[in-house]
Amino acid sequence: QNYLDNFWPDLKAAHELFDSILQAQRERESESQENNGKEYPEHLPVEILEAGIKSGRYIQGTLNVNKHRAQLEAFVRLQGFGSKETG
């Protein structure tokens, strides 16, 4: 803010962009506080997930996404299986 005020006081678009970014950051921080610091709300309570994993209804694994083709390539590496087993 100081930089824009001191060096670019007449550049209205930059000031508007800065204000927009600042507002988005404040909204994100507010949402994070509402979710107890979690970026995304949980879909199911932890107790239900743990019970589902234990009973075999759910499986636990690690999601791996191709950073270059994220829309097209991803797989889940299942825990408890060999390193080459994927689902």
Coordinates of N, CA and C in Angstrom, one line a residue:
Q1 N 0.8 -1.2 0.0 CA 0.0 0.0 0.0 C 0.9 1.3 0.0
N2 N 1.9 1.3 0.9 CA 2.8 2.4 0.9 C 3.5 2.7 -0.4
Y3 N 3.9 1.6 -1.0 CA 4.6 1.7 -2.3 C 3.7 2.3 -3.3
L4 N 2.5 1.9 -3.4 CA 1.6 2.4 -4.4 C 1.3 3.9 -4.1
D5 N 1.1 4.2 -2.8 CA 0.8 5.6 -2.4 C 1.9 6.5 -2.7
N6 N 3.2 6.1 -2.5 CA 4.3 6.9 -2.7 C 4.8 7.0 -4.1
F7 N 4.8 5.9 -4.8 CA 5.4 5.9 -6.2 C 4.4 5.9 -7.3
W8 N 3.2 5.5 -7.1 CA 2.2 5.4 -8.1 C 0.8 6.0 -7.6
P9 N 0.8 7.2 -7.1 CA -0.5 7.7 -6.6 C -1.6 7.9 -7.6
D10 N -1.2 8.0 -8.9 CA -2.3 8.3 -9.9 C -2.7 7.0 -10.6
L11 N -2.1 5.9 -10.3 CA -2.4 4.6 -11.0 C -3.6 3.9 -10.4
K12 N -4.7 4.3 -10.8 CA -6.0 3.9 -10.2 C -6.2 2.4 -10.3
A13 N -5.8 1.8 -11.4 CA -6.0 0.3 -11.6 C -5.2 -0.5 -10.6
A14 N -4.0 0.0 -10.3 CA -3.1 -0.7 -9.4 C -3.7 -0.6 -8.0
H15 N -4.2 0.5 -7.6 CA -4.9 0.7 -6.3 C -6.1 -0.2 -6.2
E16 N -6.9 -0.3 -7.2 CA -8.1 -1.1 -7.2 C -7.7 -2.6 -7.1
L17 N -6.7 -3.0 -7.8 CA -6.2 -4.4 -7.7 C -5.7 -4.7 -6.3
F18 N -4.9 -3.8 -5.8 CA -4.4 -4.0 -4.4 C -5.6 -4.2 -3.4
D19 N -6.6 -3.3 -3.5 CA -7.8 -3.3 -2.6 C -8.5 -4.6 -2.8
S20 N -8.6 -5.1 -4.0 CA -9.3 -6.4 -4.3 C -8.6 -7.6 -3.7
I21 N -7.3 -7.6 -3.9 CA -6.4 -8.6 -3.3 C -6.5 -8.6 -1.8
L22 N -6.5 -7.5 -1.2 CA -6.5 -7.3 0.3 C -7.9 -7.8 0.8
Q23 N -9.0 -7.5 0.1 CA -10.3 -7.9 0.5 C -10.4 -9.4 0.4
A24 N -9.9 -10.0 -0.7 CA -10.0 -11.5 -0.9 C -9.2 -12.2 0.2
Q25 N -8.0 -11.6 0.6 CA -7.2 -12.2 1.7 C -8.0 -12.2 3.0
R26 N -8.6 -11.1 3.3 CA -9.4 -10.9 4.5 C -10.5 -11.9 4.6
E27 N -11.2 -12.1 3.4 CA -12.3 -13.0 3.4 C -11.8 -14.5 3.6
R28 N -10.7 -14.8 3.0 CA -10.1 -16.1 3.2 C -9.7 -16.4 4.6
E29 N -9.1 -15.4 5.2 CA -8.7 -15.6 6.6 C -10.0 -15.7 7.5
S30 N -11.0 -15.0 7.2 CA -12.3 -15.1 8.0 C -12.9 -16.5 7.8
E31 N -12.9 -17.0 6.6 CA -13.4 -18.3 6.4 C -12.6 -19.4 7.1
S32 N -11.3 -19.2 7.1 CA -10.4 -20.1 7.7 C -10.6 -20.1 9.2
Q33 N -10.9 -19.0 9.8 CA -11.2 -18.9 11.2 C -12.5 -19.6 11.5
E34 N -13.5 -19.5 10.6 CA -14.8 -20.1 10.8 C -14.7 -21.6 10.8
N35 N -13.7 -22.1 10.0 CA -13.5 -23.6 9.8 C -12.4 -24.1 10.7
N36 N -12.1 -23.4 11.8 CA -11.1 -23.8 12.7 C -9.7 -24.0 12.1
G37 N -9.4 -23.1 11.2 CA -8.1 -23.2 10.5 C -8.0 -24.2 9.3
K38 N -9.1 -24.9 9.0 CA -9.1 -25.8 7.9 C -9.5 -25.1 6.6
E39 N -8.8 -25.4 5.6 CA -9.1 -24.7 4.3 C -10.4 -25.1 3.7
Y40 N -10.7 -26.4 3.9 CA -12.0 -26.9 3.3 C -12.7 -27.6 4.5
P41 N -14.1 -27.5 4.4 CA -14.9 -28.2 5.5 C -14.8 -29.7 5.3
E42 N -14.9 -30.4 6.3 CA -14.9 -31.9 6.2 C -16.2 -32.4 5.7
H43 N -16.2 -33.4 4.8 CA -17.4 -34.0 4.3 C -18.1 -34.9 5.3
L44 N -17.3 -35.6 6.0 CA -17.8 -36.5 7.0 C -17.0 -36.3 8.3
P45 N -17.7 -36.5 9.4 CA -16.9 -36.4 10.7 C -15.8 -37.5 10.7
V46 N -14.7 -37.2 11.4 CA -13.6 -38.1 11.5 C -14.0 -39.4 12.1
E47 N -14.9 -39.5 13.0 CA -15.3 -40.7 13.6 C -15.9 -41.7 12.6
I48 N -16.8 -41.1 11.7 CA -17.4 -41.9 10.7 C -16.4 -42.5 9.7
L49 N -15.5 -41.6 9.3 CA -14.4 -42.1 8.4 C -13.6 -43.2 9.0
E50 N -13.2 -43.0 10.3 CA -12.3 -44.0 10.9 C -13.1 -45.4 11.0
A51 N -14.4 -45.3 11.4 CA -15.2 -46.5 11.5 C -15.4 -47.2 10.1
G52 N -15.6 -46.3 9.1 CA -15.7 -46.9 7.7 C -14.5 -47.5 7.2
I53 N -13.3 -47.0 7.5 CA -12.0 -47.6 7.1 C -11.8 -48.9 7.9
K54 N -12.1 -48.9 9.2 CA -12.0 -50.1 10.0 C -12.9 -51.2 9.5
S55 N -14.1 -50.9 9.1 CA -15.1 -51.9 8.7 C -14.9 -52.3 7.2
G56 N -14.1 -51.6 6.5 CA -13.8 -51.9 5.1 C -14.8 -51.2 4.1
R57 N -15.6 -50.4 4.6 CA -16.6 -49.6 3.8 C -15.8 -48.6 3.0
Y58 N -14.8 -47.9 3.6 CA -14.0 -47.0 2.9 C -12.6 -47.5 2.9
I59 N -11.8 -47.0 1.9 CA -10.4 -47.3 1.8 C -9.6 -46.0 2.1
Q60 N -8.4 -46.2 2.5 CA -7.5 -45.0 2.8 C -6.3 -45.0 1.9
G61 N -6.0 -43.9 1.3 CA -4.9 -43.8 0.4 C -4.4 -42.4 0.2
T62 N -3.5 -42.2 -0.7 CA -2.9 -40.9 -1.0 C -3.3 -40.6 -2.4
L63 N -3.8 -39.4 -2.6 CA -4.2 -38.9 -4.0 C -2.9 -38.3 -4.6
N64 N -2.6 -38.8 -5.8 CA -1.4 -38.2 -6.5 C -2.0 -37.6 -7.8
V65 N -1.7 -36.4 -8.1 CA -2.1 -35.7 -9.2 C -1.0 -35.2 -10.1
N66 N -1.1 -35.5 -11.4 CA 0.0 -35.0 -12.3 C -0.1 -33.5 -12.4
K67 N 1.0 -32.8 -12.0 CA 0.9 -31.3 -11.9 C 0.9 -30.7 -13.3
H68 N 1.3 -31.4 -14.3 CA 1.2 -30.9 -15.7 C -0.1 -31.2 -16.4
R69 N -0.8 -32.2 -16.0 CA -2.1 -32.6 -16.6 C -3.1 -32.9 -15.5
A70 N -3.3 -32.0 -14.6 CA -4.1 -32.2 -13.4 C -5.5 -32.5 -13.7
Q71 N -6.1 -31.9 -14.8 CA -7.4 -32.2 -15.2 C -7.6 -33.6 -15.7
L72 N -6.5 -34.3 -16.1 CA -6.6 -35.5 -16.8 C -6.0 -36.7 -16.1
E73 N -5.0 -36.5 -15.3 CA -4.3 -37.6 -14.7 C -4.2 -37.5 -13.2
A74 N -4.7 -38.5 -12.5 CA -4.6 -38.6 -11.1 C -4.8 -40.1 -10.7
F75 N -4.2 -40.5 -9.6 CA -4.5 -41.9 -9.1 C -4.4 -41.9 -7.6
V76 N -4.9 -42.9 -7.0 CA -4.9 -43.1 -5.5 C -4.0 -44.2 -5.2
R77 N -3.0 -44.0 -4.4 CA -2.1 -45.0 -3.9 C -2.7 -45.5 -2.6
L78 N -3.1 -46.8 -2.6 CA -3.8 -47.4 -1.4 C -2.7 -47.7 -0.3
Q79 N -3.1 -47.4 0.9 CA -2.2 -47.7 2.0 C -2.4 -49.2 2.4
G80 N -1.3 -49.8 2.8 CA -1.4 -51.2 3.2 C -1.2 -52.2 2.0
F81 N -1.0 -51.6 0.8 CA -0.8 -52.5 -0.4 C 0.7 -52.2 -0.8
G82 N 1.2 -53.1 -1.7 CA 2.5 -52.9 -2.3 C 2.6 -51.5 -2.9
S83 N 3.8 -51.1 -3.1 CA 4.0 -49.7 -3.6 C 3.6 -49.6 -5.1
K84 N 3.4 -50.7 -5.8 CA 3.0 -50.6 -7.2 C 1.5 -50.8 -7.3
E85 N 0.8 -51.1 -6.3 CA -0.6 -51.3 -6.3 C -1.3 -50.0 -6.3
T86 N -2.1 -49.7 -7.3 CA -2.9 -48.4 -7.3 C -4.3 -48.7 -7.6
G87 N -5.2 -47.8 -7.3 CA -6.6 -48.0 -7.6 C -7.2 -46.7 -8.1

